[in-house]
Amino acid sequence: MPSAQSLNRRLTGPAPTTDIQSAYYAKNGEYGYQIHDGLSGSMHDHVLNWKVDWDILGTKNTVGFHTIEPKTVKYVWDNSTRNTMHLVRSELTNEDNATLHWPENSHSMFLIYNKDEKNKYGEERAWRMMPNIGGAGMHATIQDSTNLGPSMNFAKAPIYVTKQHDSEFTAAHASNNYDTFDPIIDFGKYLDGENLEQEDLVIWFNLGMHHVPHTGDLANTVHTTAHAGMIFSPSNYLLGNPALQSSQMIRMNYNSSASDIVEEVLTFGGESATGMFNLTAVKPDYYDYIGDSNTRKFPYDPLHPYNDTVAIV
């Protein structure tokens, strides 16, 4: 069930769906678990595509990979051979190689930077992208779907890089399912060999989950394990840790002769929160509640959302 969402310089996303796919259970456990009498939880993928239009110190950007690799070295100052690690730097040159997978063991850093903008030590002032939790960096299990065809080309890898074009606004279209083999938007056509060095770049990445519904998903999926995220963080972009500028930090200086006695507390101008908060005043009174409290299942009449119908369970 791939779907696409657009992101342009800010992250927003859809609320997660709660209903599961199901099918008749015919003793075919290789397609999913039996979750109820005669019912199988039909396994499927959730792939949500995000778009980031980076402009790091201008619109001329490059994607670099700083990879940590093991190396055996004989140094002139040591009689023995040492097993150590070193940093290998490479860059993405064109869209022919821009279908990417996150590296095993997270040994390679994915960086975006302007090669003409370096810090005082000669390092590129970059921003780093990395998967965070859960299904970050996932992609569709089926690479050549006989049902979805090219309409799901955006979901075939965890991350892509393309040159920015106003005409390439989203990775898919809401009406792609009307003709999946001739979709309105075929993301595969975006990857047409264009140069990616010092260009206005767009990063497309996928978040999601591989979902094999189980009995705990009835009547709706619990989302405590359906988390995914991406981290964007500066790398050599700043000359120090910006957290040091926080006015809420404190430093405790101890007595020089008694290490368990605090002699001085420095707050650096920060002030602790003060006052009182009345928890009783914000306690909800459900006897005054007006509205719908039913969990609805499709279909129902949206023009009369509070009607008691058979669609309400």
CSV table of N, CA and C in Angstrom, one decimal, residues 19-156:
chain,number,residue,atom,x,y,z
A,19,ASP,N,-6.8,0.9,10.6
A,19,ASP,CA,-7.4,-0.4,10.2
A,19,ASP,C,-6.4,-1.3,9.5
A,20,ILE,N,-6.6,-2.6,9.6
A,20,ILE,CA,-5.7,-3.5,9.0
A,20,ILE,C,-6.4,-4.1,7.7
A,21,GLN,N,-5.5,-4.7,6.8
A,21,GLN,CA,-6.0,-5.4,5.7
A,21,GLN,C,-6.3,-6.8,6.2
A,22,SER,N,-7.3,-7.4,5.7
A,22,SER,CA,-7.6,-8.8,6.0
A,22,SER,C,-8.0,-9.6,4.8
A,23,ALA,N,-8.0,-10.9,5.0
A,23,ALA,CA,-8.4,-11.8,3.9
A,23,ALA,C,-8.9,-13.1,4.5
A,24,TYR,N,-9.5,-13.9,3.7
A,24,TYR,CA,-10.0,-15.2,4.1
A,24,TYR,C,-8.8,-16.2,4.4
A,25,TYR,N,-8.8,-16.8,5.6
A,25,TYR,CA,-7.7,-17.7,5.9
A,25,TYR,C,-8.0,-19.1,5.4
A,26,ALA,N,-7.1,-19.6,4.5
A,26,ALA,CA,-7.3,-20.9,3.8
A,26,ALA,C,-6.1,-21.8,4.1
A,27,LYS,N,-5.7,-21.8,5.4
A,27,LYS,CA,-4.6,-22.6,5.9
A,27,LYS,C,-3.3,-22.2,5.1
A,28,ASN,N,-3.2,-20.9,4.7
A,28,ASN,CA,-2.0,-20.5,3.9
A,28,ASN,C,-1.2,-19.5,4.8
A,29,GLY,N,-0.6,-20.1,5.8
A,29,GLY,CA,0.2,-19.3,6.8
A,29,GLY,C,1.4,-18.6,6.2
A,30,GLU,N,1.8,-19.0,5.0
A,30,GLU,CA,3.0,-18.3,4.4
A,30,GLU,C,2.6,-16.9,3.9
A,31,TYR,N,1.3,-16.5,3.9
A,31,TYR,CA,0.8,-15.2,3.5
A,31,TYR,C,0.4,-14.4,4.7
A,32,GLY,N,0.5,-14.9,5.9
A,32,GLY,CA,0.1,-14.1,7.1
A,32,GLY,C,-0.4,-15.0,8.2
A,33,TYR,N,-0.7,-14.4,9.3
A,33,TYR,CA,-1.2,-15.1,10.5
A,33,TYR,C,-2.7,-15.3,10.4
A,34,GLN,N,-3.2,-16.4,11.0
A,34,GLN,CA,-4.6,-16.4,11.2
A,34,GLN,C,-4.9,-15.6,12.5
A,35,ILE,N,-5.8,-14.6,12.3
A,35,ILE,CA,-6.0,-13.7,13.4
A,35,ILE,C,-7.4,-13.8,14.0
A,36,HIS,N,-8.3,-14.5,13.3
A,36,HIS,CA,-9.7,-14.7,13.8
A,36,HIS,C,-10.3,-15.9,13.1
A,37,ASP,N,-11.5,-16.2,13.4
A,37,ASP,CA,-12.2,-17.4,12.8
A,37,ASP,C,-12.3,-17.1,11.3
A,38,GLY,N,-11.6,-17.9,10.5
A,38,GLY,CA,-11.6,-17.8,9.1
A,38,GLY,C,-11.0,-16.5,8.5
A,39,LEU,N,-10.2,-15.8,9.3
A,39,LEU,CA,-9.7,-14.5,8.9
A,39,LEU,C,-8.1,-14.5,9.0
A,40,SER,N,-7.5,-14.0,7.9
A,40,SER,CA,-6.1,-13.9,7.9
A,40,SER,C,-5.7,-12.4,7.8
A,41,GLY,N,-4.6,-12.1,8.5
A,41,GLY,CA,-4.1,-10.7,8.4
A,41,GLY,C,-3.2,-10.6,7.2
A,42,SER,N,-3.7,-9.9,6.2
A,42,SER,CA,-3.0,-9.9,4.9
A,42,SER,C,-1.7,-8.9,5.1
A,43,MET,N,-0.5,-9.5,4.9
A,43,MET,CA,0.7,-8.7,5.1
A,43,MET,C,0.8,-7.7,4.0
A,44,HIS,N,1.4,-6.6,4.3
A,44,HIS,CA,1.6,-5.5,3.3
A,44,HIS,C,2.7,-4.5,3.8
A,45,ASP,N,3.0,-3.6,3.0
A,45,ASP,CA,4.0,-2.5,3.3
A,45,ASP,C,3.3,-1.2,3.4
A,46,HIS,N,3.8,-0.4,4.4
A,46,HIS,CA,3.4,1.0,4.4
A,46,HIS,C,4.7,1.8,4.1
A,47,VAL,N,4.7,2.5,3.0
A,47,VAL,CA,5.8,3.3,2.5
A,47,VAL,C,5.4,4.7,2.3
A,48,LEU,N,5.9,5.7,3.1
A,48,LEU,CA,5.6,7.1,2.9
A,48,LEU,C,6.8,7.8,2.5
A,49,ASN,N,6.7,8.5,1.4
A,49,ASN,CA,7.8,9.2,0.8
A,49,ASN,C,7.8,10.7,1.2
A,50,TRP,N,9.0,11.2,1.5
A,50,TRP,CA,9.2,12.6,2.0
A,50,TRP,C,10.1,13.2,1.0
A,51,LYS,N,9.9,14.5,0.8
A,51,LYS,CA,10.7,15.3,-0.1
A,51,LYS,C,11.4,16.4,0.7
A,52,VAL,N,12.7,16.6,0.6
A,52,VAL,CA,13.4,17.7,1.2
A,52,VAL,C,14.2,18.4,0.1
A,53,ASP,N,13.8,19.7,0.0
A,53,ASP,CA,14.5,20.6,-1.0
A,53,ASP,C,15.6,21.3,-0.2
A,54,TRP,N,16.8,20.8,-0.2
A,54,TRP,CA,17.9,21.4,0.6
A,54,TRP,C,18.5,22.6,-0.1
A,55,ASP,N,18.8,23.6,0.6
A,55,ASP,CA,19.5,24.8,0.2
A,55,ASP,C,20.6,25.1,1.3
A,56,ILE,N,21.7,24.4,1.2
A,56,ILE,CA,22.7,24.6,2.2
A,56,ILE,C,23.7,25.7,1.8
A,57,LEU,N,23.6,26.8,2.4
A,57,LEU,CA,24.4,28.0,2.1
A,57,LEU,C,24.3,28.3,0.6
A,58,GLY,N,23.1,28.3,0.1
A,58,GLY,CA,22.9,28.6,-1.4
A,58,GLY,C,22.2,27.4,-2.0
A,59,THR,N,22.0,27.5,-3.3
A,59,THR,CA,21.3,26.4,-4.0
A,59,THR,C,22.3,25.5,-4.7
A,60,LYS,N,23.6,25.8,-4.7
A,60,LYS,CA,24.6,24.9,-5.3
A,60,LYS,C,25.0,23.9,-4.2
A,61,ASN,N,24.5,22.7,-4.3
A,61,ASN,CA,24.8,21.7,-3.3
A,61,ASN,C,25.3,20.4,-3.9
A,62,THR,N,26.0,19.6,-3.0
A,62,THR,CA,26.5,18.3,-3.4
A,62,THR,C,26.2,17.3,-2.3
A,63,VAL,N,26.0,16.0,-2.6
A,63,VAL,CA,25.9,15.0,-1.7
A,63,VAL,C,27.2,14.3,-1.5
A,64,GLY,N,27.7,14.2,-0.3
A,64,GLY,CA,28.9,13.5,0.0
A,64,GLY,C,28.7,12.3,0.9
A,65,PHE,N,29.6,11.3,0.8
A,65,PHE,CA,29.6,10.2,1.7
A,65,PHE,C,31.0,10.1,2.4
A,66,HIS,N,31.0,10.2,3.7
A,66,HIS,CA,32.2,10.0,4.5
A,66,HIS,C,32.1,8.7,5.2
A,67,THR,N,32.8,7.7,4.7
A,67,THR,CA,32.7,6.3,5.1
A,67,THR,C,33.9,5.9,6.0
A,68,ILE,N,33.5,5.3,7.1
A,68,ILE,CA,34.5,4.7,8.0
A,68,ILE,C,34.8,3.3,7.6
A,69,GLU,N,36.1,3.0,7.3
A,69,GLU,CA,36.5,1.7,6.8
A,69,GLU,C,37.6,1.1,7.6
A,70,PRO,N,37.7,-0.2,7.8
A,70,PRO,CA,38.9,-0.8,8.5
A,70,PRO,C,40.1,-0.8,7.6
A,71,LYS,N,41.2,-0.7,8.2
A,71,LYS,CA,42.5,-0.6,7.4
A,71,LYS,C,43.6,-1.2,8.3
A,72,THR,N,44.5,-1.9,7.6
A,72,THR,CA,45.7,-2.4,8.3
A,72,THR,C,46.9,-1.6,7.8
A,73,VAL,N,47.6,-1.0,8.7
A,73,VAL,CA,48.6,0.0,8.4
A,73,VAL,C,49.9,-0.3,9.2
A,74,LYS,N,51.0,-0.2,8.4
A,74,LYS,CA,52.3,-0.2,9.1
A,74,LYS,C,52.9,1.2,9.1
A,75,TYR,N,52.9,1.7,10.4
A,75,TYR,CA,53.4,3.1,10.6
A,75,TYR,C,54.9,3.1,10.8
A,76,VAL,N,55.6,4.1,10.3
A,76,VAL,CA,57.1,4.2,10.4
A,76,VAL,C,57.5,4.3,11.9
A,77,TRP,N,56.6,4.8,12.8
A,77,TRP,CA,57.0,4.9,14.2
A,77,TRP,C,56.7,3.7,15.0
A,78,ASP,N,56.2,2.6,14.4
A,78,ASP,CA,55.8,1.4,15.1
A,78,ASP,C,56.4,0.2,14.4
A,79,ASN,N,57.0,-0.7,15.1
A,79,ASN,CA,57.5,-1.9,14.5
A,79,ASN,C,56.4,-2.9,14.1
A,80,SER,N,55.2,-2.8,14.8
A,80,SER,CA,54.2,-3.8,14.5
A,80,SER,C,53.2,-3.2,13.5
A,81,THR,N,52.3,-4.1,12.9
A,81,THR,CA,51.3,-3.7,12.0
A,81,THR,C,50.0,-3.5,12.8
A,82,ARG,N,49.3,-2.4,12.6
A,82,ARG,CA,48.1,-2.1,13.4
A,82,ARG,C,46.8,-2.2,12.5
A,83,ASN,N,45.8,-2.7,13.1
A,83,ASN,CA,44.5,-2.7,12.6
A,83,ASN,C,43.7,-1.4,13.1
A,84,THR,N,43.4,-0.6,12.2
A,84,THR,CA,42.8,0.7,12.6
A,84,THR,C,41.6,1.0,11.7
A,85,MET,N,41.2,2.3,11.7
A,85,MET,CA,40.1,2.7,10.8
A,85,MET,C,40.4,4.1,10.2
A,86,HIS,N,39.9,4.3,9.0
A,86,HIS,CA,40.2,5.6,8.4
A,86,HIS,C,38.9,6.1,7.7
A,87,LEU,N,38.9,7.3,7.2
A,87,LEU,CA,37.8,8.0,6.6
A,87,LEU,C,38.0,8.1,5.1
A,88,VAL,N,37.0,7.6,4.4
A,88,VAL,CA,37.1,7.7,2.9
A,88,VAL,C,36.0,8.6,2.5
A,89,ARG,N,36.3,9.6,1.7
A,89,ARG,CA,35.4,10.6,1.2
A,89,ARG,C,35.1,10.4,-0.3
A,90,SER,N,33.8,10.4,-0.6
A,90,SER,CA,33.4,10.3,-2.0
A,90,SER,C,32.1,11.2,-2.2
A,91,GLU,N,31.7,11.4,-3.4
A,91,GLU,CA,30.6,12.3,-3.7
A,91,GLU,C,29.7,11.7,-4.8
A,92,LEU,N,28.4,12.0,-4.8
A,92,LEU,CA,27.4,11.6,-5.8
A,92,LEU,C,27.5,12.5,-7.0
A,93,THR,N,27.7,11.9,-8.2
A,93,THR,CA,28.0,12.7,-9.3
A,93,THR,C,26.8,12.9,-10.2
A,94,ASN,N,25.9,11.9,-10.4
A,94,ASN,CA,24.8,12.1,-11.3
A,94,ASN,C,23.7,11.1,-10.9
A,95,GLU,N,22.5,11.3,-11.5
A,95,GLU,CA,21.3,10.6,-11.1
A,95,GLU,C,21.4,9.1,-11.5
A,96,ASP,N,22.3,8.7,-12.3
A,96,ASP,CA,22.4,7.3,-12.6
A,96,ASP,C,22.8,6.4,-11.4
A,97,ASN,N,23.4,7.1,-10.4
A,97,ASN,CA,23.8,6.3,-9.2
A,97,ASN,C,23.1,6.9,-8.0
A,98,ALA,N,21.9,7.5,-8.2
A,98,ALA,CA,21.3,8.2,-7.1
A,98,ALA,C,20.1,7.4,-6.4
A,99,THR,N,20.0,6.1,-6.7
A,99,THR,CA,19.1,5.3,-6.0
A,99,THR,C,19.9,4.6,-4.9
A,100,LEU,N,19.7,5.0,-3.6
A,100,LEU,CA,20.6,4.7,-2.5
A,100,LEU,C,20.0,3.8,-1.5
A,101,HIS,N,20.8,3.1,-0.7
A,101,HIS,CA,20.4,2.3,0.4
A,101,HIS,C,21.3,2.7,1.6
A,102,TRP,N,20.7,2.8,2.8
A,102,TRP,CA,21.5,3.1,4.0
A,102,TRP,C,22.5,2.0,4.2
A,103,PRO,N,23.7,2.4,4.6
A,103,PRO,CA,24.8,1.4,4.7
A,103,PRO,C,24.6,0.5,6.0
A,104,GLU,N,25.1,-0.7,5.8
A,104,GLU,CA,25.1,-1.6,6.9
A,104,GLU,C,26.0,-1.1,8.0
A,105,ASN,N,25.6,-1.3,9.3
A,105,ASN,CA,26.3,-0.8,10.4
A,105,ASN,C,26.5,0.7,10.5
A,106,SER,N,25.7,1.4,9.7
A,106,SER,CA,25.8,2.9,9.7
A,106,SER,C,27.2,3.4,9.6
A,107,HIS,N,28.0,2.8,8.8
A,107,HIS,CA,29.4,3.1,8.7
A,107,HIS,C,29.7,4.3,7.7
A,108,SER,N,28.7,4.8,7.0
A,108,SER,CA,28.9,5.8,6.1
A,108,SER,C,27.9,7.0,6.4
A,109,MET,N,28.5,8.2,6.5
A,109,MET,CA,27.7,9.4,6.8
A,109,MET,C,27.2,10.0,5.5
A,110,PHE,N,25.9,10.4,5.4
A,110,PHE,CA,25.3,11.0,4.3
A,110,PHE,C,25.2,12.5,4.5
A,111,LEU,N,26.0,13.3,3.7
A,111,LEU,CA,26.1,14.7,4.0
A,111,LEU,C,25.7,15.5,2.8
A,112,ILE,N,25.1,16.7,3.0
A,112,ILE,CA,24.7,17.6,2.0
A,112,ILE,C,25.4,18.9,2.3
A,113,TYR,N,26.1,19.5,1.3
A,113,TYR,CA,26.9,20.7,1.5
A,113,TYR,C,27.1,21.5,0.2
A,114,ASN,N,27.6,22.7,0.4
A,114,ASN,CA,28.0,23.5,-0.7
A,114,ASN,C,29.6,23.5,-0.7
A,115,LYS,N,30.2,22.9,-1.8
A,115,LYS,CA,31.6,22.7,-1.8
A,115,LYS,C,32.4,24.0,-1.7
A,116,ASP,N,31.7,25.1,-2.0
A,116,ASP,CA,32.4,26.4,-2.0
A,116,ASP,C,32.4,27.1,-0.6
A,117,GLU,N,31.7,26.5,0.3
A,117,GLU,CA,31.5,27.0,1.7
A,117,GLU,C,32.2,26.1,2.7
A,118,LYS,N,33.3,26.5,3.2
A,118,LYS,CA,34.0,25.6,4.1
A,118,LYS,C,34.2,26.4,5.4
A,119,ASN,N,34.4,25.7,6.5
A,119,ASN,CA,34.7,26.4,7.8
A,119,ASN,C,36.2,26.8,7.9
A,120,LYS,N,36.6,27.4,8.9
A,120,LYS,CA,38.0,27.9,9.0
A,120,LYS,C,39.0,26.8,9.0
A,121,TYR,N,38.6,25.5,9.2
A,121,TYR,CA,39.5,24.4,9.1
A,121,TYR,C,39.6,23.7,7.8
A,122,GLY,N,38.8,24.2,6.8
A,122,GLY,CA,38.8,23.7,5.5
A,122,GLY,C,37.8,22.5,5.3
A,123,GLU,N,36.9,22.3,6.3
A,123,GLU,CA,35.9,21.2,6.1
A,123,GLU,C,34.6,21.8,5.6
A,124,GLU,N,33.9,21.0,4.7
A,124,GLU,CA,32.6,21.5,4.2
A,124,GLU,C,31.6,21.7,5.4
A,125,ARG,N,30.9,22.8,5.3
A,125,ARG,CA,29.9,23.0,6.3
A,125,ARG,C,28.6,22.3,5.9
A,126,ALA,N,28.4,21.1,6.4
A,126,ALA,CA,27.4,20.2,5.9
A,126,ALA,C,26.3,20.0,6.9
A,127,TRP,N,25.2,19.4,6.4
A,127,TRP,CA,24.1,18.8,7.2
A,127,TRP,C,24.1,17.3,6.9
A,128,ARG,N,23.8,16.6,7.9
A,128,ARG,CA,23.8,15.1,7.8
A,128,ARG,C,22.4,14.6,7.9
A,129,MET,N,22.1,13.6,7.1
A,129,MET,CA,20.8,12.8,7.2
A,129,MET,C,21.1,11.4,7.7
A,130,MET,N,20.3,10.9,8.6
A,130,MET,CA,20.5,9.6,9.1
A,130,MET,C,19.2,9.0,9.6
A,131,PRO,N,18.9,7.7,9.4
A,131,PRO,CA,17.7,7.1,10.0
A,131,PRO,C,17.7,7.2,11.5
A,132,ASN,N,16.5,7.3,12.0
A,132,ASN,CA,16.4,7.4,13.5
A,132,ASN,C,15.9,6.2,14.1
A,133,ILE,N,14.6,5.9,14.1
A,133,ILE,CA,14.0,4.7,14.7
A,133,ILE,C,13.2,4.0,13.8
A,134,GLY,N,12.8,2.7,14.2
A,134,GLY,CA,11.8,1.9,13.5
A,134,GLY,C,12.1,1.7,12.1
A,135,GLY,N,11.1,2.0,11.2
A,135,GLY,CA,11.2,1.8,9.8
A,135,GLY,C,11.7,2.9,9.0
A,136,ALA,N,12.7,3.6,9.6
A,136,ALA,CA,13.4,4.6,8.8
A,136,ALA,C,14.3,4.0,7.8
A,137,GLY,N,14.2,4.4,6.5
A,137,GLY,CA,15.0,3.9,5.5
A,137,GLY,C,14.5,2.6,4.9
A,138,MET,N,13.2,2.3,5.1
A,138,MET,CA,12.7,1.1,4.5
A,138,MET,C,12.2,1.3,3.1
A,139,HIS,N,11.9,0.2,2.4
A,139,HIS,CA,11.3,0.3,1.1
A,139,HIS,C,10.4,-0.9,0.8
A,140,ALA,N,9.7,-0.9,-0.3
A,140,ALA,CA,8.7,-1.9,-0.5
A,140,ALA,C,9.4,-3.3,-0.7
A,141,THR,N,8.8,-4.3,-0.2
A,141,THR,CA,9.3,-5.6,-0.3
A,141,THR,C,9.3,-6.1,-1.8
A,142,ILE,N,8.2,-5.9,-2.5
A,142,ILE,CA,8.1,-6.3,-3.9
A,142,ILE,C,8.7,-5.2,-4.8
A,143,GLN,N,9.7,-5.5,-5.5
A,143,GLN,CA,10.4,-4.5,-6.4
A,143,GLN,C,9.7,-4.3,-7.7
A,144,ASP,N,9.1,-5.3,-8.3
A,144,ASP,CA,8.4,-5.2,-9.5
A,144,ASP,C,7.0,-5.7,-9.4
A,145,SER,N,6.1,-4.9,-8.8
A,145,SER,CA,4.8,-5.4,-8.5
A,145,SER,C,4.0,-5.6,-9.7
A,146,THR,N,3.3,-6.8,-9.7
A,146,THR,CA,2.4,-7.1,-10.9
A,146,THR,C,1.1,-6.3,-10.8
A,147,ASN,N,0.8,-5.7,-9.6
A,147,ASN,CA,-0.4,-4.9,-9.5
A,147,ASN,C,-0.1,-3.4,-9.6
A,148,LEU,N,0.9,-2.9,-8.9
A,148,LEU,CA,1.2,-1.5,-8.9
A,148,LEU,C,2.1,-1.0,-10.0
A,149,GLY,N,2.9,-1.8,-10.6
A,149,GLY,CA,3.7,-1.4,-11.7
A,149,GLY,C,4.6,-0.2,-11.4
A,150,PRO,N,4.7,0.7,-12.4
A,150,PRO,CA,5.6,1.9,-12.2
A,150,PRO,C,5.0,2.9,-11.2
A,151,SER,N,3.8,2.8,-10.8
A,151,SER,CA,3.2,3.8,-9.9
A,151,SER,C,3.9,3.7,-8.6
A,152,MET,N,4.6,2.7,-8.2
A,152,MET,CA,5.3,2.6,-6.9
A,152,MET,C,6.8,2.7,-7.1
A,153,ASN,N,7.3,3.3,-8.1
A,153,ASN,CA,8.7,3.4,-8.3
A,153,ASN,C,9.4,4.2,-7.2
A,154,PHE,N,8.6,5.1,-6.6
A,154,PHE,CA,9.2,5.9,-5.5
A,154,PHE,C,9.5,5.0,-4.3
A,155,ALA,N,8.9,3.9,-4.2
A,155,ALA,CA,9.0,3.0,-3.0
A,155,ALA,C,10.0,1.9,-3.1
A,156,LYS,N,10.8,1.9,-4.2
A,156,LYS,CA,11.7,0.7,-4.4
A,156,LYS,C,13.0,0.8,-3.8
